[in-house]
CSV table of C-alpha atoms and ligand atoms in Angstrom, one decimal:
chain,number,residue,atom,x,y,z
A,19,MET,CA,109.2,106.4,116.0
A,20,LYS,CA,109.0,108.5,119.1
A,21,HIS,CA,107.6,106.6,122.1
A,22,SER,CA,105.4,107.8,124.8
A,23,ASP,CA,103.6,106.5,127.9
A,24,ASP,CA,100.6,108.7,127.6
A,25,HIS,CA,99.3,107.6,124.3
A,26,ILE,CA,99.2,104.7,121.8
A,27,ALA,CA,100.3,105.7,118.3
A,28,LEU,CA,98.4,104.3,115.3
A,29,THR,CA,100.0,104.8,111.9
A,30,PHE,CA,98.6,103.5,108.5
A,31,LEU,CA,101.6,102.5,106.3
A,32,GLY,CA,99.3,101.2,103.6
A,33,GLY,CA,95.7,100.2,102.9
A,34,ALA,CA,94.6,103.8,103.5
A,35,GLY,CA,93.0,105.6,100.5
A,36,THR,CA,93.5,102.3,98.6
A,37,VAL,CA,92.4,98.7,99.0
A,38,THR,CA,96.0,97.4,98.8
A,39,GLY,CA,99.2,97.4,100.9
A,40,SER,CA,97.5,97.0,104.3
A,41,LYS,CA,100.0,97.7,107.1
A,42,ILE,CA,99.0,99.3,110.4
A,43,LEU,CA,101.7,100.1,113.0
A,44,ILE,CA,100.8,100.3,116.6
A,45,SER,CA,103.4,101.8,119.0
A,46,TYR,CA,103.2,102.0,122.7
A,47,ARG,CA,106.1,102.7,125.2
A,48,ASP,CA,109.0,101.1,123.4
A,49,GLN,CA,107.0,98.4,121.6
A,50,ASN,CA,106.0,98.4,117.9
A,51,LEU,CA,103.6,95.9,116.4
A,52,LEU,CA,102.3,95.6,112.8
A,53,VAL,CA,98.9,94.4,111.9
A,54,ASP,CA,99.1,93.0,108.3
A,55,CYS,CA,102.0,93.4,106.0
A,56,GLY,CA,100.5,93.7,102.5
A,57,LEU,CA,101.7,94.4,99.0
A,58,PHE,CA,100.5,97.4,97.1
A,59,GLN,CA,98.9,96.3,93.8
A,60,GLY,CA,97.1,97.7,90.8
A,61,LEU,CA,98.2,101.2,89.5
A,62,LYS,CA,101.9,101.8,89.0
A,63,LYS,CA,101.9,104.7,91.4
A,64,LEU,CA,100.9,102.3,94.1
A,65,ARG,CA,103.2,99.4,93.0
A,66,LEU,CA,106.2,101.6,93.2
A,67,LEU,CA,105.5,102.0,97.0
A,68,ASN,CA,106.6,98.4,97.4
A,69,TRP,CA,110.1,99.5,96.4
A,70,LYS,CA,110.3,102.3,99.0
A,71,GLN,CA,111.8,101.8,102.3
A,72,LEU,CA,109.3,101.3,105.1
A,73,ALA,CA,108.8,104.3,107.4
A,74,ILE,CA,109.9,102.1,110.3
A,75,ASP,CA,113.0,99.9,110.6
A,76,PRO,CA,111.7,96.3,110.5
A,77,LYS,CA,114.3,95.4,113.1
A,78,SER,CA,112.4,97.5,115.6
A,79,ILE,CA,109.0,95.8,115.1
A,80,GLY,CA,108.3,93.3,117.9
A,81,ALA,CA,105.5,91.2,116.2
A,82,VAL,CA,103.4,91.0,113.1
A,83,ILE,CA,99.7,89.9,113.3
A,84,LEU,CA,98.1,88.8,110.0
A,85,THR,CA,94.3,89.0,109.5
A,86,HIS,CA,94.3,86.7,106.4
A,87,ALA,CA,96.3,85.3,103.5
A,88,HIS,CA,95.4,87.6,100.6
A,89,LEU,CA,98.5,89.2,99.0
A,90,ASP,CA,97.3,92.7,99.9
A,91,HIS,CA,97.6,91.7,103.5
A,92,ILE,CA,100.7,89.5,103.6
A,93,GLY,CA,102.6,90.1,100.3
A,94,TYR,CA,105.3,92.4,101.8
A,95,LEU,CA,106.5,89.9,104.4
A,96,PRO,CA,109.5,88.6,102.4
A,97,ILE,CA,110.8,92.1,102.1
A,98,LEU,CA,110.3,92.7,105.8
A,99,VAL,CA,112.4,89.7,106.5
A,100,ARG,CA,115.1,90.7,104.0
A,101,ASP,CA,115.2,94.1,105.7
A,102,GLY,CA,116.0,92.6,109.1
A,103,TYR,CA,112.7,91.5,110.7
A,104,LYS,CA,113.4,88.5,113.0
A,105,ASN,CA,110.3,88.1,115.2
A,106,GLU,CA,107.1,86.1,115.1
A,107,MET,CA,104.4,86.4,112.5
A,108,HIS,CA,101.1,85.5,114.0
A,109,SER,CA,98.3,84.0,112.0
A,110,THR,CA,95.5,81.4,112.1
A,111,HIS,CA,96.4,77.8,111.0
A,112,PRO,CA,94.7,78.0,107.6
A,113,THR,CA,96.2,81.4,106.9
A,114,ARG,CA,99.7,80.0,107.2
A,115,ALA,CA,98.9,77.2,104.7
A,116,LEU,CA,97.4,79.6,102.2
A,117,ALA,CA,100.2,82.2,102.8
A,118,LYS,CA,102.7,79.6,101.6
A,119,ILE,CA,100.8,79.1,98.4
A,120,ILE,CA,100.2,82.7,97.8
A,121,LEU,CA,103.6,84.1,98.7
A,122,GLU,CA,105.5,81.6,96.7
A,123,ASP,CA,103.3,82.2,93.7
A,124,SER,CA,104.0,86.0,94.2
A,125,GLY,CA,107.7,85.3,94.3
A,126,LYS,CA,107.5,83.4,91.1
A,127,ILE,CA,105.6,86.3,89.4
A,128,GLN,CA,108.2,88.8,90.7
A,129,GLU,CA,111.0,86.6,89.3
A,130,GLU,CA,109.3,86.3,85.9
A,131,GLU,CA,108.6,90.0,85.7
A,132,SER,CA,112.2,90.9,86.3
A,133,GLU,CA,113.4,88.3,83.9
A,134,ARG,CA,111.0,89.7,81.2
A,135,ALA,CA,112.2,93.2,81.9
A,136,ASN,CA,115.8,92.2,81.5
A,137,ARG,CA,115.1,90.3,78.3
A,138,HIS,CA,113.2,93.2,76.7
A,139,LYS,CA,115.5,95.7,78.3
A,140,TYR,CA,112.6,97.9,79.4
A,141,THR,CA,114.2,98.7,82.7
A,142,ARG,CA,116.3,101.6,83.7
A,143,HIS,CA,118.0,99.3,86.3
A,144,ALA,CA,120.3,96.8,84.7
A,145,PRO,CA,119.8,94.1,85.6
A,146,ALA,CA,116.4,94.5,87.1
A,147,ASN,CA,116.0,92.6,90.4
A,148,PRO,CA,112.8,90.9,91.4
A,149,LEU,CA,110.9,92.6,94.3
A,150,TYR,CA,111.5,89.3,96.0
A,151,THR,CA,112.3,85.7,95.0
A,152,VAL,CA,110.5,82.4,95.6
A,153,ALA,CA,113.3,81.5,98.1
A,154,GLU,CA,112.7,84.7,100.0
A,155,ALA,CA,108.9,84.0,100.1
A,156,THR,CA,109.5,80.5,101.4
A,157,GLN,CA,111.9,81.8,104.0
A,158,SER,CA,109.4,84.3,105.4
A,159,ILE,CA,106.9,81.4,106.1
A,160,ASN,CA,109.4,80.1,108.7
A,161,TYR,CA,108.5,83.0,111.0
A,162,PHE,CA,104.8,82.1,111.2
A,163,VAL,CA,103.3,81.0,114.5
A,164,THR,CA,99.8,79.8,114.2
A,165,HIS,CA,96.7,80.0,116.5
A,166,SER,CA,93.1,79.1,116.7
A,167,TYR,CA,90.2,81.6,117.0
A,168,LEU,CA,89.6,82.9,120.5
A,169,GLU,CA,93.0,81.9,121.8
A,170,TRP,CA,94.6,84.8,123.7
A,171,VAL,CA,98.3,85.5,122.7
A,172,ILE,CA,100.6,87.5,124.9
A,173,VAL,CA,102.9,89.6,122.8
A,174,ASN,CA,104.6,91.6,125.6
A,175,ASN,CA,103.8,93.2,129.0
A,176,ASP,CA,101.5,95.7,127.4
A,177,MET,CA,100.0,93.9,124.4
A,178,LYS,CA,97.9,90.8,123.9
A,179,PHE,CA,95.5,89.8,121.1
A,180,ARG,CA,93.2,87.1,119.8
A,181,PHE,CA,91.7,86.2,116.4
A,182,LEU,CA,87.9,86.1,115.8
A,183,ASN,CA,86.2,84.8,112.7
A,184,ALA,CA,85.9,87.4,109.8
A,185,GLY,CA,84.0,85.1,107.4
A,186,HIS,CA,86.0,86.4,104.4
A,187,ILE,CA,88.2,83.5,103.3
A,188,ILE,CA,89.3,80.4,105.1
A,189,GLY,CA,91.2,81.3,108.3
A,190,SER,CA,90.4,85.0,107.9
A,191,ALA,CA,90.3,86.9,111.2
A,192,ILE,CA,89.2,90.0,112.9
A,193,VAL,CA,91.9,91.0,115.4
A,194,GLU,CA,91.0,92.0,119.0
A,195,LEU,CA,94.1,93.7,120.4
A,196,ILE,CA,94.6,95.0,124.0
A,197,VAL,CA,97.2,97.6,124.4
A,198,GLY,CA,97.6,98.9,127.9
A,199,ASN,CA,94.1,99.8,129.0
A,200,ARG,CA,92.7,100.2,125.5
A,201,ARG,CA,90.9,97.6,123.3
A,202,PHE,CA,91.4,97.7,119.5
A,203,ILE,CA,89.3,95.9,116.9
A,204,PHE,CA,90.7,95.5,113.4
A,205,SER,CA,88.0,94.2,111.1
A,206,GLY,CA,90.5,92.9,108.5
A,207,ASP,CA,88.5,92.2,105.4
A,208,LEU,CA,85.0,91.5,106.6
A,209,GLY,CA,83.0,88.7,105.0
A,210,ARG,CA,79.3,88.7,103.8
A,211,SER,CA,76.5,88.2,106.3
A,212,GLN,CA,75.8,84.8,104.7
A,213,PRO,CA,79.1,83.6,103.0
A,214,LEU,CA,78.8,80.6,100.7
A,215,LEU,CA,81.6,78.5,102.3
A,216,MET,CA,82.5,80.3,105.6
A,217,HIS,CA,80.7,80.9,108.8
A,218,PRO,CA,79.4,84.5,109.0
A,219,PRO,CA,81.7,87.0,110.8
A,220,ASP,CA,81.7,87.0,114.6
A,221,THR,CA,79.9,90.0,116.1
A,222,ILE,CA,81.5,92.2,118.6
A,223,THR,CA,79.9,94.4,121.2
A,224,GLU,CA,82.6,96.6,122.6
A,225,THR,CA,85.8,98.4,121.8
A,226,ASP,CA,87.6,101.6,122.4
A,227,VAL,CA,89.1,101.8,118.9
A,228,LEU,CA,87.7,100.3,115.7
A,229,ILE,CA,89.6,100.0,112.5
A,230,LEU,CA,87.0,99.1,109.9
A,231,GLU,CA,87.5,98.2,106.2
A,232,SER,CA,85.5,100.0,103.6
A,233,THR,CA,86.1,98.2,100.3
A,234,TYR,CA,82.3,98.1,99.5
A,235,GLY,CA,81.6,101.1,101.8
A,236,ASP,CA,79.5,102.9,99.2
A,237,ARG,CA,77.9,100.0,97.4
A,238,LEU,CA,75.4,97.2,97.8
A,239,HIS,CA,75.8,93.8,96.2
A,240,PRO,CA,72.9,92.9,93.9
A,241,GLY,CA,70.3,90.7,95.5
A,242,ILE,CA,70.8,87.9,92.9
A,243,ASP,CA,71.3,84.3,93.7
A,244,PRO,CA,74.8,83.5,92.4
A,245,LYS,CA,73.8,79.9,91.6
A,246,GLU,CA,71.0,81.2,89.2
A,247,GLU,CA,73.4,83.7,87.7
A,248,LEU,CA,76.0,81.0,87.0
A,249,LYS,CA,73.4,78.5,85.7
A,250,GLU,CA,72.1,81.0,83.1
A,251,VAL,CA,75.7,81.6,81.7
A,252,ILE,CA,76.5,77.8,81.7
A,253,TRP,CA,73.3,76.9,79.8
A,254,SER,CA,73.6,79.7,77.3
A,255,THR,CA,77.2,78.6,76.5
A,256,TYR,CA,76.1,74.9,76.3
A,257,ASN,CA,73.3,75.8,73.8
A,258,LYS,CA,76.0,77.5,71.6
A,259,LYS,CA,78.1,74.3,71.9
A,260,GLY,CA,80.9,76.6,73.1
A,261,ILE,CA,83.5,76.7,75.8
A,262,LEU,CA,82.9,78.7,79.0
A,263,MET,CA,86.2,80.2,80.2
A,264,ILE,CA,86.1,81.6,83.8
A,265,PRO,CA,89.2,83.6,84.9
A,266,THR,CA,89.3,82.7,88.5
A,267,PHE,CA,91.1,83.8,91.7
A,268,ALA,CA,92.6,80.6,93.1
A,269,VAL,CA,91.7,81.2,96.7
A,270,GLU,CA,88.0,81.2,97.7
A,271,ARG,CA,86.5,82.3,94.3
A,272,ALA,CA,87.5,79.0,92.6
A,273,GLN,CA,86.1,77.0,95.5
A,274,GLU,CA,82.9,79.1,95.5
A,275,LEU,CA,82.3,78.4,91.8
A,276,LEU,CA,83.0,74.7,92.3
A,277,PHE,CA,80.5,74.7,95.1
A,278,LEU,CA,77.8,76.3,93.0
A,279,ILE,CA,78.5,73.9,90.1
A,280,SER,CA,78.2,71.0,92.6
A,281,LEU,CA,74.8,72.3,93.7
A,282,LEU,CA,73.6,72.6,90.1
A,283,LYS,CA,74.8,69.1,89.4
A,284,GLU,CA,72.9,67.7,92.4
A,285,GLU,CA,69.7,69.5,91.3
A,286,ASN,CA,70.1,68.0,87.8
A,287,ASN,CA,70.4,71.5,86.5
A,288,PHE,CA,73.7,71.0,84.8
A,289,PRO,CA,74.4,70.2,81.2
A,290,GLY,CA,76.5,67.3,80.1
A,291,MET,CA,79.8,69.1,79.7
A,292,PRO,CA,83.1,68.5,81.5
A,293,VAL,CA,84.5,71.0,84.1
A,294,PHE,CA,88.2,71.6,84.7
A,295,LEU,CA,89.9,73.6,87.4
A,296,ASP,CA,93.2,74.2,85.5
A,297,SER,CA,95.2,75.9,88.2
A,298,PRO,CA,97.9,74.4,90.4
A,299,MET,CA,97.3,77.2,92.9
A,300,GLY,CA,93.6,76.6,92.8
A,301,VAL,CA,94.0,72.9,93.3
A,302,ASP,CA,96.2,73.6,96.4
A,303,ALA,CA,93.8,76.1,97.8
A,304,THR,CA,90.9,73.6,97.3
A,305,GLU,CA,92.9,71.1,99.3
A,306,THR,CA,93.4,73.7,102.1
A,307,LEU,CA,89.6,73.9,102.4
A,308,PHE,CA,89.6,70.1,103.1
A,309,GLU,CA,92.5,70.1,105.3
A,310,TYR,CA,91.0,72.8,107.6
A,311,SER,CA,87.5,71.4,107.5
A,312,ASP,CA,86.5,72.9,110.9
A,313,TRP,CA,87.2,76.4,109.6
A,314,GLN,CA,84.4,76.5,107.1
A,315,LYS,CA,80.7,75.5,107.1
A,316,LEU,CA,80.3,72.8,104.5
A,317,ASN,CA,79.7,69.3,105.8
A,318,LEU,CA,81.6,66.3,104.5
A,319,THR,CA,79.1,65.4,101.8
A,320,ALA,CA,79.1,69.0,100.5
A,321,ARG,CA,82.9,69.1,100.5
A,322,ARG,CA,83.1,65.9,98.6
A,323,SER,CA,80.7,67.0,95.9
A,324,LEU,CA,82.6,70.3,95.7
A,325,ASN,CA,85.8,68.3,95.2
A,326,SER,CA,84.3,66.1,92.4
A,327,ALA,CA,82.6,69.0,90.6
A,328,ALA,CA,85.6,69.5,88.4
A,329,GLN,CA,88.7,67.6,87.2
A,330,LEU,CA,91.5,69.2,89.1
A,331,ILE,CA,94.5,69.9,86.8
A,332,SER,CA,98.0,70.8,88.0
A,333,ASN,CA,100.1,69.1,85.4
A,334,ALA,CA,101.2,71.5,82.5
A,335,ARG,CA,101.0,68.8,79.8
A,336,ALA,CA,97.4,67.9,80.8
A,337,SER,CA,96.6,71.6,80.7
A,338,ARG,CA,98.0,71.9,77.1
A,339,ALA,CA,95.8,69.0,76.0
A,340,ILE,CA,92.7,70.6,77.4
A,341,VAL,CA,93.5,74.0,75.9
A,342,ALA,CA,93.9,72.4,72.4
A,343,ASP,CA,90.6,70.6,72.6
A,344,ASP,CA,87.7,72.6,71.0
A,345,LYS,CA,84.9,70.5,72.4
A,346,PRO,CA,82.4,72.2,74.8
A,347,LYS,CA,83.6,72.5,78.4
A,348,ILE,CA,83.9,74.8,81.4
A,349,VAL,CA,87.3,75.9,82.4
A,350,LEU,CA,88.3,77.7,85.6
A,351,ALA,CA,91.8,79.0,85.4
A,352,GLY,CA,94.0,81.8,86.8
A,353,SER,CA,94.6,84.6,86.9
A,354,GLY,CA,91.3,86.2,88.0
A,355,MET,CA,91.9,89.5,86.1
A,356,LEU,CA,93.8,88.0,83.2
A,357,SER,CA,97.1,89.5,84.2
A,358,GLY,CA,98.8,86.2,83.5
A,359,GLY,CA,98.4,82.5,84.1
A,360,ARG,CA,97.0,79.6,82.2
A,361,ILE,CA,93.7,81.4,81.3
A,362,LEU,CA,95.7,83.3,78.6
A,363,HIS,CA,96.4,80.1,76.8
A,364,TYR,CA,92.7,79.4,76.6
A,365,LEU,CA,92.0,82.9,75.4
A,366,ASP,CA,94.8,82.5,72.8
A,367,ARG,CA,93.0,79.6,71.2
A,368,HIS,CA,89.3,80.2,72.0
A,369,LEU,CA,88.8,84.0,72.2
A,370,GLY,CA,88.3,84.3,68.5
A,371,SER,CA,85.1,82.3,68.3
A,372,LYS,CA,81.5,83.6,68.9
A,373,LYS,CA,80.5,80.2,70.3
A,374,ASN,CA,82.6,80.7,73.4
A,375,THR,CA,82.0,82.7,76.5
A,376,ILE,CA,84.3,84.4,79.0
A,377,LEU,CA,82.7,84.9,82.4
A,378,LEU,CA,84.4,87.5,84.7
A,379,ALA,CA,83.4,86.3,88.1
A,380,GLY,CA,85.3,88.7,90.3
A,381,PHE,CA,86.4,92.3,90.8
A,382,GLN,CA,88.4,93.6,87.7
A,383,ALA,CA,90.9,96.4,88.7
A,384,ALA,CA,91.6,99.4,86.6
A,385,GLY,CA,94.3,98.7,84.0
A,386,THR,CA,93.8,95.0,83.8
A,387,ARG,CA,92.8,92.9,80.7
A,388,GLY,CA,89.8,91.8,82.6
A,389,ARG,CA,88.6,95.4,83.0
A,390,ALA,CA,89.2,96.1,79.3
A,391,LEU,CA,87.0,93.1,78.4
A,392,VAL,CA,84.2,94.3,80.8
A,393,GLU,CA,84.5,97.7,79.1
A,394,GLY,CA,83.8,96.1,75.7
A,395,VAL,CA,87.2,96.4,73.9
A,396,SER,CA,87.4,94.7,70.5
A,397,GLU,CA,90.9,93.3,71.0
A,398,ILE,CA,93.3,92.7,73.9
A,399,LYS,CA,97.0,92.3,73.9
A,400,PHE,CA,98.9,89.3,75.3
A,401,PHE,CA,101.8,87.0,74.3
A,402,GLY,CA,103.2,90.0,72.3
A,403,SER,CA,100.2,90.5,69.9
A,404,TYR,CA,96.6,91.6,69.7
A,405,HIS,CA,93.8,89.1,69.8
A,406,GLN,CA,90.3,89.9,68.5
A,407,VAL,CA,87.5,89.5,71.1
A,408,LYS,CA,84.8,87.5,69.3
A,409,ALA,CA,83.7,85.3,72.3
A,410,GLU,CA,80.9,86.6,74.3
A,411,VAL,CA,81.9,88.5,77.5
A,412,ARG,CA,79.7,88.1,80.5
A,413,GLN,CA,80.1,89.3,84.1
A,414,MET,CA,78.9,87.9,87.3
A,415,HIS,CA,78.0,90.5,90.0
A,416,SER,CA,76.7,88.4,92.8
A,417,LEU,CA,79.9,86.8,94.1
A,418,SER,CA,82.0,88.8,96.5
A,419,SER,CA,83.8,87.9,99.7
A,420,HIS,CA,83.5,91.4,101.1
A,421,ALA,CA,80.5,92.7,103.2
A,422,ASP,CA,78.7,95.5,101.3
A,423,GLN,CA,77.6,98.7,102.9
A,424,SER,CA,74.4,97.3,104.5
A,425,GLU,CA,76.3,94.2,105.8
A,426,ILE,CA,79.0,96.4,107.3
A,427,LEU,CA,76.4,98.6,109.0
A,428,ALA,CA,74.5,95.5,110.3
A,429,TRP,CA,77.8,94.2,111.8
A,430,ALA,CA,78.6,97.7,113.3
A,431,ARG,CA,75.2,97.8,115.0
A,432,HIS,CA,76.2,95.0,117.4
A,433,PHE,CA,78.5,97.4,119.3
A,434,ASP,CA,76.7,98.4,122.6
A,435,GLN,CA,78.2,101.9,122.4
A,436,SER,CA,79.9,104.0,119.8
A,437,PRO,CA,83.6,103.2,119.9
A,438,ALA,CA,85.6,106.2,121.0
A,439,PHE,CA,87.7,106.1,117.9
A,440,VAL,CA,86.7,104.7,114.5
A,441,PHE,CA,89.1,104.7,111.5
A,442,LEU,CA,88.0,103.6,108.1
A,443,ASN,CA,90.7,102.0,106.0
A,444,HIS,CA,91.0,99.6,103.0
A,445,GLY,CA,88.9,101.6,100.6
A,446,GLU,CA,89.2,104.1,97.8
A,447,PRO,CA,88.4,107.6,99.0
A,448,HIS,CA,84.8,107.6,97.7
A,449,GLN,CA,84.2,104.1,99.2
A,450,ALA,CA,85.4,105.1,102.6
A,451,ASP,CA,83.5,108.4,102.5
A,452,GLY,CA,80.3,106.6,101.6
A,453,LEU,CA,80.6,104.5,104.7
A,454,ARG,CA,81.6,107.4,106.9
A,455,VAL,CA,78.5,109.3,106.0
A,456,LYS,CA,76.3,106.3,106.6
A,457,LEU,CA,77.8,105.4,110.0
A,458,ARG,CA,77.4,109.0,111.1
A,459,HIS,CA,73.7,109.2,110.0
A,460,GLU,CA,72.6,105.7,111.0
A,461,LEU,CA,74.7,105.1,114.1
A,462,GLY,CA,75.7,108.5,115.2
A,463,TRP,CA,79.4,107.6,115.0
A,464,ASN,CA,82.1,110.0,114.1
A,465,PRO,CA,84.5,108.0,112.0
A,466,LYS,CA,87.8,109.3,110.5
A,467,ILE,CA,89.0,108.2,107.1
A,468,ALA,CA,92.5,106.8,107.7
A,469,SER,CA,95.2,108.7,105.9
A,470,MET,CA,98.4,107.1,104.7
A,471,GLY,CA,101.5,107.9,106.7
A,472,VAL,CA,99.6,109.9,109.4
A,473,THR,CA,100.0,109.0,113.0
A,474,TYR,CA,96.9,109.1,115.2
A,475,ARG,CA,97.2,109.3,119.0
A,476,ILE,CA,95.0,107.3,121.2
A,477,PRO,CA,95.3,108.6,124.8
A,478,VAL,CA,95.7,105.9,127.5
B,525,ZN,ZN1,91.0,89.9,101.5
């Protein structure tokens, strides 16, 4: 990186033209700072980028600031450490707790994948190494330094920052960063205007530079009450005397579903069938919600009924017994897009019966089994063989932890003046462009769509 006194350099090393791999490098004078350090996920072309050397030597980065604990924002940290990074990783308190759960799970998946590749010899590298190990994931957590919202943190003579609430998942943050005489706002992943469990995102009135996510930049969430949507699927499965299987993301989505179930139970709108959260990671993430009770909006009574909405299952033997039981029930289990996890054991046993229902309650990325089910395939492959899809497949559209186009615009309207520089990141090209056009027409802004690997100069 070339350094200069007359401008701040902003380089998108990921999360540009895609929703994964978020990494934004800020360089000024002789200082480099990274906002987010995410893993590329989804299509193979993107995943291969995780194996490429970073465009900057990790040893020359002075600090990392993390917006939240999702893997596409923190999942590259173990590699950064292995490649020589030795400085602080700043996050909120809950982000560190979730990061430990998420990174260690990611390390486990990486180890399992390389083991499978070696066993079936479908690798050109012999033996295949994992992208990183559980031990490397655990080690990277030691570099975390945690903060509360609104607390200013001095990074060096020219840089300081603070976290503001982003309302996306517990501990999620918008980053306000001052570099020299310039103010930067990084939206991170922006939550809904009325999140189920979190406080709505903080509003901001001024900045010189805005880096704004655009995951739902071209779309609106349907105006359906998620509780009603879930209720309908639950009752229709109950009336068939079937099993409702919900592939669930362990962080936030599992807790949102438990919260909705607790509301239905309180209103006596819930049938007499047991509910299980069969996910060690989901159980841990639910505990985090309790541990950091000040960081979300539910009161103690609501948190208690959320916690008792389901039987929480971590133990593998207990899980096997529930899988083997054919009686009506509701099961929430990972992974959310059916790429692995305990949900596959449920599908193995219960996918072949019309009585049962699979409810996809989250985004299903291209190439995943979840997406294939949504698209109506008649069979899916897992555990080495094809399985007939006889169970009913339903999708829930109303749950999302990302602001949609109208919510992003509403948040953007709080700025007193147009920021001098606006970059749209964390979106597929059509999503970012949809938002660009809207911001231009409605607010008169002139946003740029962030391009991967390109350095933008902000004069000081
Ligand atoms: Zn996120």
